[in-house]
mmCIF file of C-alpha atoms in Angstrom:
data_model
loop_
_atom_site.group_PDB
_atom_site.id
_atom_site.type_symbol
_atom_site.label_atom_id
_atom_site.label_comp_id
_atom_site.label_asym_id
_atom_site.label_seq_id
_atom_site.Cartn_x
_atom_site.Cartn_y
_atom_site.Cartn_z
ATOM 1 C CA UNK A 1 44.944 -11.935 -5.844
ATOM 2 C CA UNK A 2 42.328 -14.484 -4.796
ATOM 3 C CA UNK A 3 41.219 -16.954 -7.457
ATOM 4 C CA UNK A 4 37.564 -17.902 -7.652
ATOM 5 C CA UNK A 5 37.002 -21.460 -8.800
ATOM 6 C CA UNK A 6 39.278 -24.452 -8.772
ATOM 7 C CA UNK A 7 42.316 -23.927 -11.056
ATOM 8 C CA UNK A 8 43.004 -27.699 -11.289
ATOM 9 C CA UNK A 9 39.556 -29.355 -11.428
ATOM 10 C CA UNK A 10 40.652 -32.903 -12.285
ATOM 11 C CA UNK A 11 44.423 -33.348 -12.006
ATOM 12 C CA UNK A 12 46.072 -36.677 -12.593
ATOM 13 C CA UNK A 13 49.485 -35.571 -11.354
ATOM 14 C CA UNK A 14 50.540 -32.655 -9.135
ATOM 15 C CA UNK A 15 54.055 -31.514 -8.355
ATOM 16 C CA UNK A 16 54.598 -29.939 -4.933
ATOM 17 C CA UNK A 17 57.807 -27.975 -4.391
ATOM 18 C CA UNK A 18 58.562 -28.411 -0.687
ATOM 19 C CA UNK A 19 60.148 -25.755 1.542
ATOM 20 C CA UNK A 20 63.885 -26.002 2.109
ATOM 21 C CA UNK A 21 63.982 -25.651 5.901
ATOM 22 C CA UNK A 22 63.149 -28.549 8.223
ATOM 23 C CA UNK A 23 60.728 -26.535 10.334
ATOM 24 C CA UNK A 24 58.966 -25.074 7.299
ATOM 25 C CA UNK A 25 58.721 -28.522 5.728
ATOM 26 C CA UNK A 26 56.979 -29.836 8.858
ATOM 27 C CA UNK A 27 54.660 -26.823 8.970
ATOM 28 C CA UNK A 28 53.692 -27.385 5.321
ATOM 29 C CA UNK A 29 52.313 -30.868 6.082
ATOM 30 C CA UNK A 30 48.741 -29.723 6.944
ATOM 31 C CA UNK A 31 48.524 -28.030 3.547
ATOM 32 C CA UNK A 32 49.903 -31.113 1.840
ATOM 33 C CA UNK A 33 47.265 -33.203 3.616
ATOM 34 C CA UNK A 34 44.566 -30.736 2.560
ATOM 35 C CA UNK A 35 45.752 -31.066 -1.035
ATOM 36 C CA UNK A 36 45.521 -34.863 -0.772
ATOM 37 C CA UNK A 37 42.014 -34.638 0.744
ATOM 38 C CA UNK A 38 40.945 -32.393 -2.137
ATOM 39 C CA UNK A 39 42.403 -34.725 -4.800
ATOM 40 C CA UNK A 40 42.372 -38.230 -3.290
ATOM 41 C CA UNK A 41 43.102 -39.982 -6.589
ATOM 42 C CA UNK A 42 45.841 -37.690 -7.883
ATOM 43 C CA UNK A 43 49.499 -38.642 -7.948
ATOM 44 C CA UNK A 44 51.172 -36.074 -5.703
ATOM 45 C CA UNK A 45 54.924 -35.877 -6.229
ATOM 46 C CA UNK A 46 57.023 -33.852 -3.792
ATOM 47 C CA UNK A 47 60.183 -32.217 -5.110
ATOM 48 C CA UNK A 48 62.446 -31.538 -2.120
ATOM 49 C CA UNK A 49 66.034 -30.866 -1.199
ATOM 50 C CA UNK A 50 67.740 -33.998 0.173
ATOM 51 C CA UNK A 51 68.040 -32.638 3.714
ATOM 52 C CA UNK A 52 64.239 -32.367 4.105
ATOM 53 C CA UNK A 53 63.086 -35.195 1.839
ATOM 54 C CA UNK A 54 62.976 -37.757 4.663
ATOM 55 C CA UNK A 55 60.199 -35.760 6.327
ATOM 56 C CA UNK A 56 57.911 -36.681 3.438
ATOM 57 C CA UNK A 57 59.047 -40.302 3.051
ATOM 58 C CA UNK A 58 56.129 -42.632 3.642
ATOM 59 C CA UNK A 59 53.718 -39.787 4.353
ATOM 60 C CA UNK A 60 50.153 -40.706 3.439
ATOM 61 C CA UNK A 61 49.677 -37.555 1.355
ATOM 62 C CA UNK A 62 52.711 -38.245 -0.836
ATOM 63 C CA UNK A 63 52.714 -40.640 -3.773
ATOM 64 C CA UNK A 64 56.471 -40.394 -4.333
ATOM 65 C CA UNK A 65 59.369 -37.967 -4.239
ATOM 66 C CA UNK A 66 61.998 -36.470 -6.515
ATOM 67 C CA UNK A 67 65.153 -35.183 -4.838
ATOM 68 C CA UNK A 68 66.421 -31.792 -5.979
ATOM 69 C CA UNK A 69 70.138 -32.048 -5.270
ATOM 70 C CA UNK A 70 71.356 -28.529 -6.032
ATOM 71 C CA UNK A 71 74.830 -29.271 -4.656
ATOM 72 C CA UNK A 72 75.220 -32.484 -6.660
ATOM 73 C CA UNK A 73 73.631 -33.692 -9.871
ATOM 74 C CA UNK A 74 71.363 -30.640 -10.201
ATOM 75 C CA UNK A 75 74.050 -28.078 -9.517
ATOM 76 C CA UNK A 76 74.213 -24.938 -11.645
ATOM 77 C CA UNK A 77 72.348 -24.032 -14.822
ATOM 78 C CA UNK A 78 72.979 -27.378 -16.509
ATOM 79 C CA UNK A 79 71.783 -29.281 -13.452
ATOM 80 C CA UNK A 80 68.621 -27.195 -13.237
ATOM 81 C CA UNK A 81 67.935 -27.789 -16.906
ATOM 82 C CA UNK A 82 68.392 -31.542 -16.459
ATOM 83 C CA UNK A 83 65.935 -31.527 -13.568
ATOM 84 C CA UNK A 84 63.429 -29.418 -15.516
ATOM 85 C CA UNK A 85 63.701 -31.810 -18.457
ATOM 86 C CA UNK A 86 63.029 -34.777 -16.157
ATOM 87 C CA UNK A 87 60.032 -32.946 -14.695
ATOM 88 C CA UNK A 88 58.769 -32.162 -18.197
ATOM 89 C CA UNK A 89 58.819 -35.885 -18.973
ATOM 90 C CA UNK A 90 56.563 -36.428 -15.942
ATOM 91 C CA UNK A 91 53.774 -34.425 -17.654
ATOM 92 C CA UNK A 92 52.444 -32.818 -14.505
ATOM 93 C CA UNK A 93 49.036 -31.170 -14.664
ATOM 94 C CA UNK A 94 49.841 -28.606 -11.981
ATOM 95 C CA UNK A 95 52.568 -27.348 -9.671
ATOM 96 C CA UNK A 96 51.960 -26.058 -6.154
ATOM 97 C CA UNK A 97 54.953 -24.093 -4.926
ATOM 98 C CA UNK A 98 55.264 -24.000 -1.151
ATOM 99 C CA UNK A 99 58.845 -22.838 -1.614
ATOM 100 C CA UNK A 100 58.946 -19.074 -2.202
ATOM 101 C CA UNK A 101 62.016 -18.563 -4.372
ATOM 102 C CA UNK A 102 62.127 -17.331 -7.971
ATOM 103 C CA UNK A 103 64.061 -20.504 -8.686
ATOM 104 C CA UNK A 104 61.054 -22.725 -7.830
ATOM 105 C CA UNK A 105 58.771 -20.901 -10.281
ATOM 106 C CA UNK A 106 61.427 -20.865 -12.992
ATOM 107 C CA UNK A 107 61.908 -24.622 -12.622
ATOM 108 C CA UNK A 108 58.145 -25.233 -12.944
ATOM 109 C CA UNK A 109 58.008 -22.989 -15.994
ATOM 110 C CA UNK A 110 60.954 -24.736 -17.658
ATOM 111 C CA UNK A 111 59.213 -28.040 -16.967
ATOM 112 C CA UNK A 112 56.223 -26.870 -18.994
ATOM 113 C CA UNK A 113 53.726 -27.458 -16.189
ATOM 114 C CA UNK A 114 50.514 -25.771 -17.379
ATOM 115 C CA UNK A 115 49.166 -24.658 -13.982
ATOM 116 C CA UNK A 116 51.689 -23.045 -11.628
ATOM 117 C CA UNK A 117 50.398 -21.870 -8.243
ATOM 118 C CA UNK A 118 52.483 -19.867 -5.808
ATOM 119 C CA UNK A 119 52.879 -16.659 -3.893
ATOM 120 C CA UNK A 120 54.176 -13.627 -5.764
ATOM 121 C CA UNK A 121 57.408 -13.561 -3.807
ATOM 122 C CA UNK A 122 60.926 -12.957 -5.110
ATOM 123 C CA UNK A 123 59.706 -11.163 -8.274
ATOM 124 C CA UNK A 124 58.352 -14.374 -9.796
ATOM 125 C CA UNK A 125 54.742 -13.383 -10.511
ATOM 126 C CA UNK A 126 55.159 -13.471 -14.291
ATOM 127 C CA UNK A 127 56.257 -17.109 -14.127
ATOM 128 C CA UNK A 128 53.079 -18.230 -12.353
ATOM 129 C CA UNK A 129 49.690 -18.876 -13.907
ATOM 130 C CA UNK A 130 48.066 -18.320 -10.504
ATOM 131 C CA UNK A 131 50.145 -15.653 -8.789
ATOM 132 C CA UNK A 132 48.759 -15.190 -5.299
ATOM 133 C CA UNK A 133 49.652 -12.156 -3.233
ATOM 134 C CA UNK A 134 51.199 -13.297 0.038
ATOM 135 C CA UNK A 135 49.030 -12.367 3.028
ATOM 136 C CA UNK A 136 50.442 -10.323 5.878
ATOM 137 C CA UNK A 137 51.473 -12.423 8.906
ATOM 138 C CA UNK A 138 48.610 -10.915 10.898
ATOM 139 C CA UNK A 139 46.184 -12.452 8.412
ATOM 140 C CA UNK A 140 47.327 -16.034 8.927
ATOM 141 C CA UNK A 141 49.049 -16.203 12.320
ATOM 142 C CA UNK A 142 50.940 -19.453 12.624
ATOM 143 C CA UNK A 143 53.157 -20.321 9.676
ATOM 144 C CA UNK A 144 51.288 -23.583 9.057
ATOM 145 C CA UNK A 145 48.415 -21.416 7.837
ATOM 146 C CA UNK A 146 50.700 -19.643 5.383
ATOM 147 C CA UNK A 147 50.688 -22.755 3.188
ATOM 148 C CA UNK A 148 46.997 -23.458 3.741
ATOM 149 C CA UNK A 149 46.213 -19.875 2.767
ATOM 150 C CA UNK A 150 47.983 -20.397 -0.565
ATOM 151 C CA UNK A 151 45.639 -23.272 -1.401
ATOM 152 C CA UNK A 152 42.614 -21.339 -0.161
ATOM 153 C CA UNK A 153 43.422 -18.105 -2.006
ATOM 154 C CA UNK A 154 44.217 -20.033 -5.181
ATOM 155 C CA UNK A 155 40.779 -21.674 -5.059
ATOM 156 C CA UNK A 156 42.269 -25.151 -4.679
ATOM 157 C CA UNK A 157 40.459 -25.819 -1.380
ATOM 158 C CA UNK A 158 37.177 -24.193 -0.255
ATOM 159 C CA UNK A 159 38.135 -24.069 3.440
ATOM 160 C CA UNK A 160 40.388 -25.628 6.048
ATOM 161 C CA UNK A 161 40.134 -26.676 9.658
ATOM 162 C CA UNK A 162 42.174 -25.216 12.543
ATOM 163 C CA UNK A 163 45.569 -26.855 12.953
ATOM 164 C CA UNK A 164 46.075 -27.946 16.549
ATOM 165 C CA UNK A 165 48.811 -30.483 15.904
ATOM 166 C CA UNK A 166 50.951 -31.891 13.115
ATOM 167 C CA UNK A 167 51.631 -35.608 13.026
ATOM 168 C CA UNK A 168 54.685 -37.497 11.861
ATOM 169 C CA UNK A 169 55.713 -41.101 12.364
ATOM 170 C CA UNK A 170 59.247 -42.443 12.255
ATOM 171 C CA UNK A 171 59.669 -45.216 9.685
ATOM 172 C CA UNK A 172 59.566 -48.855 10.786
ATOM 173 C CA UNK A 173 63.105 -49.578 9.611
ATOM 174 C CA UNK A 174 64.411 -46.457 11.329
ATOM 175 C CA UNK A 175 62.642 -47.344 14.592
ATOM 176 C CA UNK A 176 64.318 -50.767 14.520
ATOM 177 C CA UNK A 177 67.655 -49.049 13.833
ATOM 178 C CA UNK A 178 67.106 -46.693 16.784
ATOM 179 C CA UNK A 179 66.493 -49.566 19.188
ATOM 180 C CA UNK A 180 69.703 -51.271 18.075
ATOM 181 C CA UNK A 181 71.582 -47.976 18.197
ATOM 182 C CA UNK A 182 70.766 -47.282 21.848
ATOM 183 C CA UNK A 183 71.688 -50.876 22.686
ATOM 184 C CA UNK A 184 75.037 -50.334 20.966
ATOM 185 C CA UNK A 185 75.657 -47.411 23.319
ATOM 186 C CA UNK A 186 75.525 -49.809 26.250
ATOM 187 C CA UNK A 187 71.986 -49.069 27.347
ATOM 188 C CA UNK A 188 69.874 -52.111 28.175
ATOM 189 C CA UNK A 189 66.484 -52.632 29.742
ATOM 190 C CA UNK A 190 63.870 -49.903 30.166
ATOM 191 C CA UNK A 191 65.485 -46.450 30.044
ATOM 192 C CA UNK A 192 64.172 -42.911 30.188
ATOM 193 C CA UNK A 193 65.914 -40.902 27.508
ATOM 194 C CA UNK A 194 65.941 -37.116 27.509
ATOM 195 C CA UNK A 195 66.987 -35.462 24.266
ATOM 196 C CA UNK A 196 68.712 -32.075 24.224
ATOM 197 C CA UNK A 197 68.829 -30.281 20.874
ATOM 198 C CA UNK A 198 70.745 -27.025 21.500
ATOM 199 C CA UNK A 199 71.247 -25.831 17.934
ATOM 200 C CA UNK A 200 69.320 -23.526 15.639
ATOM 201 C CA UNK A 201 70.581 -23.249 12.085
ATOM 202 C CA UNK A 202 69.006 -19.811 11.553
ATOM 203 C CA UNK A 203 71.528 -18.167 13.845
ATOM 204 C CA UNK A 204 72.842 -17.666 17.398
ATOM 205 C CA UNK A 205 70.016 -15.317 18.404
ATOM 206 C CA UNK A 206 67.748 -18.376 18.688
ATOM 207 C CA UNK A 207 70.128 -20.403 20.883
ATOM 208 C CA UNK A 208 69.795 -20.645 24.654
ATOM 209 C CA UNK A 209 73.311 -20.548 26.199
ATOM 210 C CA UNK A 210 75.102 -23.924 26.226
ATOM 211 C CA UNK A 211 75.986 -23.722 29.936
ATOM 212 C CA UNK A 212 72.271 -23.521 30.723
ATOM 213 C CA UNK A 213 71.541 -26.593 28.615
ATOM 214 C CA UNK A 214 74.306 -28.357 30.571
ATOM 215 C CA UNK A 215 72.868 -27.316 33.947
ATOM 216 C CA UNK A 216 69.368 -28.339 32.836
ATOM 217 C CA UNK A 217 70.552 -31.736 31.590
ATOM 218 C CA UNK A 218 72.243 -32.485 34.930
ATOM 219 C CA UNK A 219 69.073 -31.523 36.797
ATOM 220 C CA UNK A 220 66.912 -33.748 34.616
ATOM 221 C CA UNK A 221 69.257 -36.678 35.138
ATOM 222 C CA UNK A 222 68.800 -36.231 38.872
ATOM 223 C CA UNK A 223 65.059 -35.571 38.832
ATOM 224 C CA UNK A 224 64.031 -38.238 36.310
ATOM 225 C CA UNK A 225 66.809 -40.801 36.494
ATOM 226 C CA UNK A 226 67.289 -40.053 32.831
ATOM 227 C CA UNK A 227 69.978 -40.758 30.269
ATOM 228 C CA UNK A 228 70.724 -37.677 28.168
ATOM 229 C CA UNK A 229 71.295 -37.691 24.421
ATOM 230 C CA UNK A 230 72.625 -34.489 22.832
ATOM 231 C CA UNK A 231 71.421 -34.064 19.262
ATOM 232 C CA UNK A 232 72.474 -31.800 16.417
ATOM 233 C CA UNK A 233 73.912 -31.611 12.946
ATOM 234 C CA UNK A 234 77.547 -32.324 12.140
ATOM 235 C CA UNK A 235 78.214 -28.580 12.264
ATOM 236 C CA UNK A 236 76.694 -28.471 15.757
ATOM 237 C CA UNK A 237 78.879 -31.244 17.179
ATOM 238 C CA UNK A 238 81.301 -28.743 18.790
ATOM 239 C CA UNK A 239 78.307 -27.162 20.544
ATOM 240 C CA UNK A 240 77.212 -30.597 21.799
ATOM 241 C CA UNK A 241 80.742 -31.305 23.019
ATOM 242 C CA UNK A 242 80.870 -27.949 24.815
ATOM 243 C CA UNK A 243 77.656 -28.774 26.667
ATOM 244 C CA UNK A 244 78.908 -32.241 27.587
ATOM 245 C CA UNK A 245 82.115 -30.672 28.881
ATOM 246 C CA UNK A 246 80.108 -28.437 31.232
ATOM 247 C CA UNK A 247 78.076 -31.317 32.708
ATOM 248 C CA UNK A 248 78.703 -33.214 35.916
ATOM 249 C CA UNK A 249 77.184 -36.376 34.457
ATOM 250 C CA UNK A 250 78.223 -37.978 31.165
ATOM 251 C CA UNK A 251 75.741 -37.647 28.293
ATOM 252 C CA UNK A 252 75.830 -39.362 24.920
ATOM 253 C CA UNK A 253 76.610 -37.083 21.965
ATOM 254 C CA UNK A 254 74.549 -38.041 18.933
ATOM 255 C CA UNK A 255 75.205 -34.801 17.009
ATOM 256 C CA UNK A 256 76.449 -35.488 13.512
ATOM 257 C CA UNK A 257 75.815 -39.226 13.781
ATOM 258 C CA UNK A 258 72.382 -39.584 12.166
ATOM 259 C CA UNK A 259 70.383 -38.973 9.038
ATOM 260 C CA UNK A 260 67.200 -36.951 9.453
ATOM 261 C CA UNK A 261 65.092 -40.125 9.460
ATOM 262 C CA UNK A 262 67.346 -41.648 12.113
ATOM 263 C CA UNK A 263 67.130 -38.468 14.168
ATOM 264 C CA UNK A 264 63.344 -38.746 14.087
ATOM 265 C CA UNK A 265 63.517 -42.371 15.202
ATOM 266 C CA UNK A 266 65.816 -41.520 18.108
ATOM 267 C CA UNK A 267 63.537 -38.639 19.084
ATOM 268 C CA UNK A 268 60.703 -41.163 19.235
ATOM 269 C CA UNK A 269 62.780 -43.147 21.773
ATOM 270 C CA UNK A 270 62.858 -40.138 24.112
ATOM 271 C CA UNK A 271 60.352 -39.216 26.800
ATOM 272 C CA UNK A 272 61.342 -35.555 26.711
ATOM 273 C CA UNK A 273 63.025 -33.258 24.206
ATOM 274 C CA UNK A 274 64.348 -29.772 25.033
ATOM 275 C CA UNK A 275 65.110 -27.463 22.108
ATOM 276 C CA UNK A 276 65.335 -23.924 20.883
ATOM 277 C CA UNK A 277 62.953 -22.651 18.199
ATOM 278 C CA UNK A 278 64.342 -24.876 15.450
ATOM 279 C CA UNK A 279 63.575 -27.566 12.912
ATOM 280 C CA UNK A 280 64.118 -30.364 15.460
ATOM 281 C CA UNK A 281 61.566 -28.643 17.702
ATOM 282 C CA UNK A 282 58.905 -29.084 15.015
ATOM 283 C CA UNK A 283 59.963 -32.694 14.428
ATOM 284 C CA UNK A 284 59.682 -33.554 18.135
ATOM 285 C CA UNK A 285 56.252 -31.939 18.439
ATOM 286 C CA UNK A 286 54.974 -33.716 15.337
ATOM 287 C CA UNK A 287 56.272 -37.052 16.628
ATOM 288 C CA UNK A 288 54.213 -36.569 19.785
ATOM 289 C CA UNK A 289 57.215 -36.519 22.131
ATOM 290 C CA UNK A 290 56.865 -34.303 25.255
ATOM 291 C CA UNK A 291 58.652 -31.105 24.322
ATOM 292 C CA UNK A 292 59.949 -27.946 25.981
ATOM 293 C CA UNK A 293 61.041 -25.183 23.620
ATOM 294 C CA UNK A 294 62.940 -22.049 24.623
ATOM 295 C CA UNK A 295 61.896 -18.931 22.702
ATOM 296 C CA UNK A 296 63.596 -15.552 22.615
ATOM 297 C CA UNK A 297 64.034 -13.637 19.367
ATOM 298 C CA UNK A 298 61.163 -15.339 17.555
ATOM 299 C CA UNK A 299 57.391 -15.466 17.958
ATOM 300 C CA UNK A 300 55.558 -18.444 19.427
ATOM 301 C CA UNK A 301 52.460 -17.249 17.589
ATOM 302 C CA UNK A 302 54.232 -17.581 14.233
ATOM 303 C CA UNK A 303 56.505 -20.581 14.635
ATOM 304 C CA UNK A 304 55.593 -22.223 17.932
ATOM 305 C CA UNK A 305 55.416 -26.018 18.153
ATOM 306 C CA UNK A 306 52.046 -27.601 17.407
ATOM 307 C CA UNK A 307 51.371 -30.734 19.418
ATOM 308 C CA UNK A 308 49.558 -32.295 22.332
ATOM 309 C CA UNK A 309 52.514 -32.295 24.740
ATOM 310 C CA UNK A 310 54.415 -29.042 24.304
ATOM 311 C CA UNK A 311 55.563 -26.192 26.519
ATOM 312 C CA UNK A 312 57.132 -22.931 25.405
ATOM 313 C CA UNK A 313 59.297 -21.046 27.905
ATOM 314 C CA UNK A 314 60.010 -17.383 27.202
ATOM 315 C CA UNK A 315 60.621 -14.050 28.921
ATOM 316 C CA UNK A 316 60.234 -11.633 26.015
ATOM 317 C CA UNK A 317 61.630 -8.109 26.499
ATOM 318 C CA UNK A 318 60.144 -5.179 24.538
ATOM 319 C CA UNK A 319 62.544 -5.813 21.627
ATOM 320 C CA UNK A 320 61.280 -9.393 21.095
ATOM 321 C CA UNK A 321 60.434 -10.824 18.643
ATOM 322 C CA UNK A 322 63.052 -9.199 16.465
ATOM 323 C CA UNK A 323 63.700 -12.093 14.075
ATOM 324 C CA UNK A 324 67.408 -11.248 13.836
ATOM 325 C CA UNK A 325 70.102 -13.873 13.350
ATOM 326 C CA UNK A 326 72.375 -12.243 15.933
ATOM 327 C CA UNK A 327 71.464 -10.065 18.898
ATOM 328 C CA UNK A 328 72.859 -6.512 18.461
ATOM 329 C CA UNK A 329 72.593 -5.712 22.176
ATOM 330 C CA UNK A 330 72.788 -7.930 25.278
ATOM 331 C CA UNK A 331 70.855 -11.122 24.356
ATOM 332 C CA UNK A 332 68.377 -10.390 27.124
ATOM 333 C CA UNK A 333 65.533 -12.427 25.580
ATOM 334 C CA UNK A 334 67.508 -15.626 26.154
ATOM 335 C CA UNK A 335 69.481 -14.607 29.238
ATOM 336 C CA UNK A 336 66.253 -13.960 31.141
ATOM 337 C CA UNK A 337 65.035 -17.534 30.548
ATOM 338 C CA UNK A 338 66.277 -19.308 33.661
ATOM 339 C CA UNK A 339 67.277 -22.941 34.071
ATOM 340 C CA UNK A 340 64.715 -23.175 36.864
ATOM 341 C CA UNK A 341 61.851 -22.145 34.576
ATOM 342 C CA UNK A 342 62.789 -24.638 31.846
ATOM 343 C CA UNK A 343 63.339 -27.411 34.411
ATOM 344 C CA UNK A 344 59.923 -26.764 35.923
ATOM 345 C CA UNK A 345 58.240 -26.817 32.508
ATOM 346 C CA UNK A 346 60.034 -30.063 31.649
ATOM 347 C CA UNK A 347 58.829 -31.846 34.773
ATOM 348 C CA UNK A 348 55.289 -30.561 34.202
ATOM 349 C CA UNK A 349 55.067 -31.802 30.603
ATOM 350 C CA UNK A 350 56.522 -35.206 31.528
ATOM 351 C CA UNK A 351 54.035 -35.544 34.398
ATOM 352 C CA UNK A 352 51.156 -34.532 32.114
ATOM 353 C CA UNK A 353 52.243 -37.005 29.429
ATOM 354 C CA UNK A 354 52.486 -39.841 31.945
ATOM 355 C CA UNK A 355 49.055 -39.045 33.374
ATOM 356 C CA UNK A 356 47.484 -38.968 29.938
ATOM 357 C CA UNK A 357 49.203 -42.195 28.866
ATOM 358 C CA UNK A 358 48.053 -43.876 32.113
ATOM 359 C CA UNK A 359 44.492 -42.676 31.458
ATOM 360 C CA UNK A 360 44.546 -44.197 27.974
ATOM 361 C CA UNK A 361 45.819 -47.510 29.357
ATOM 362 C CA UNK A 362 43.098 -47.534 32.046
ATOM 363 C CA UNK A 363 40.393 -46.854 29.440
ATOM 364 C CA UNK A 364 41.539 -49.888 27.447
ATOM 365 C CA UNK A 365 41.193 -52.283 30.388
#
């Protein structure tokens, strides 16, 4: 279904249900910005799970946020009803559902929001006033366009521009915290930090082997005179410790020590980030940090990082991309990505970033 004509011609208040995954939340930002450009005076309220809400904090397209804490105060049927009642009191004119679940449409319907726009996924078409058939991946390419296509097909926006990069900025308070944090680790004076983010919450099929991250980190310490920070969630701390245990040099393990906003601020302190295809990959690219991402079971065309200083390293066999959480055979898509190839890409992107930054400084003189 493609709607002709704008379904929300003059909205005063729009609810946006954000995606639940960090990477998807970052990739939805161009669509959120397009929505703001279309309705510059509207109050746009993002409803997001707590673990992604900090991505939207302070964003220019967002008026304010409402946390949907499904493991806390909004847990279960009673919690959902309490949230829906609070949303009903907001008197939204429209809901735009970037999140695909039945649950998101049911919540908007319970809240009595008169215009409910979303893809007809998860058998929720009857709950939407503007039920848009989801396009095939071949029709939109990169996942950032998946959200833009929803707005386009719903008639909310007449067109959109190509997305070459996504931009995020760490908050001022978090940047100040990050500077104090690295000082507390014993670092002083100018330092070159390299961030290693070896996790991928989707599953092990997206994770380059930890011993290769360890080898790479040691090489970058030698080549760049860098200090290495190993990032990750609390659940990924054992992975970070395993990598540190394989290294000749001593890194700093940051895994499990930060909020998402603090993670972003520490990323911004780095001059290189190396990741798998993961949420942190999208954060690093959007923050403008030089990035090298290792791809295996997933498609760069669909979920690759969008930014000015990114490199993707891959050696895809015929079975890639499979999109599986675990490899059923021999993990060849990741095993064929060598430390040498990632190291080379890392040095290239750092050199390119330095040259571009030097050029900007020269142009200002």
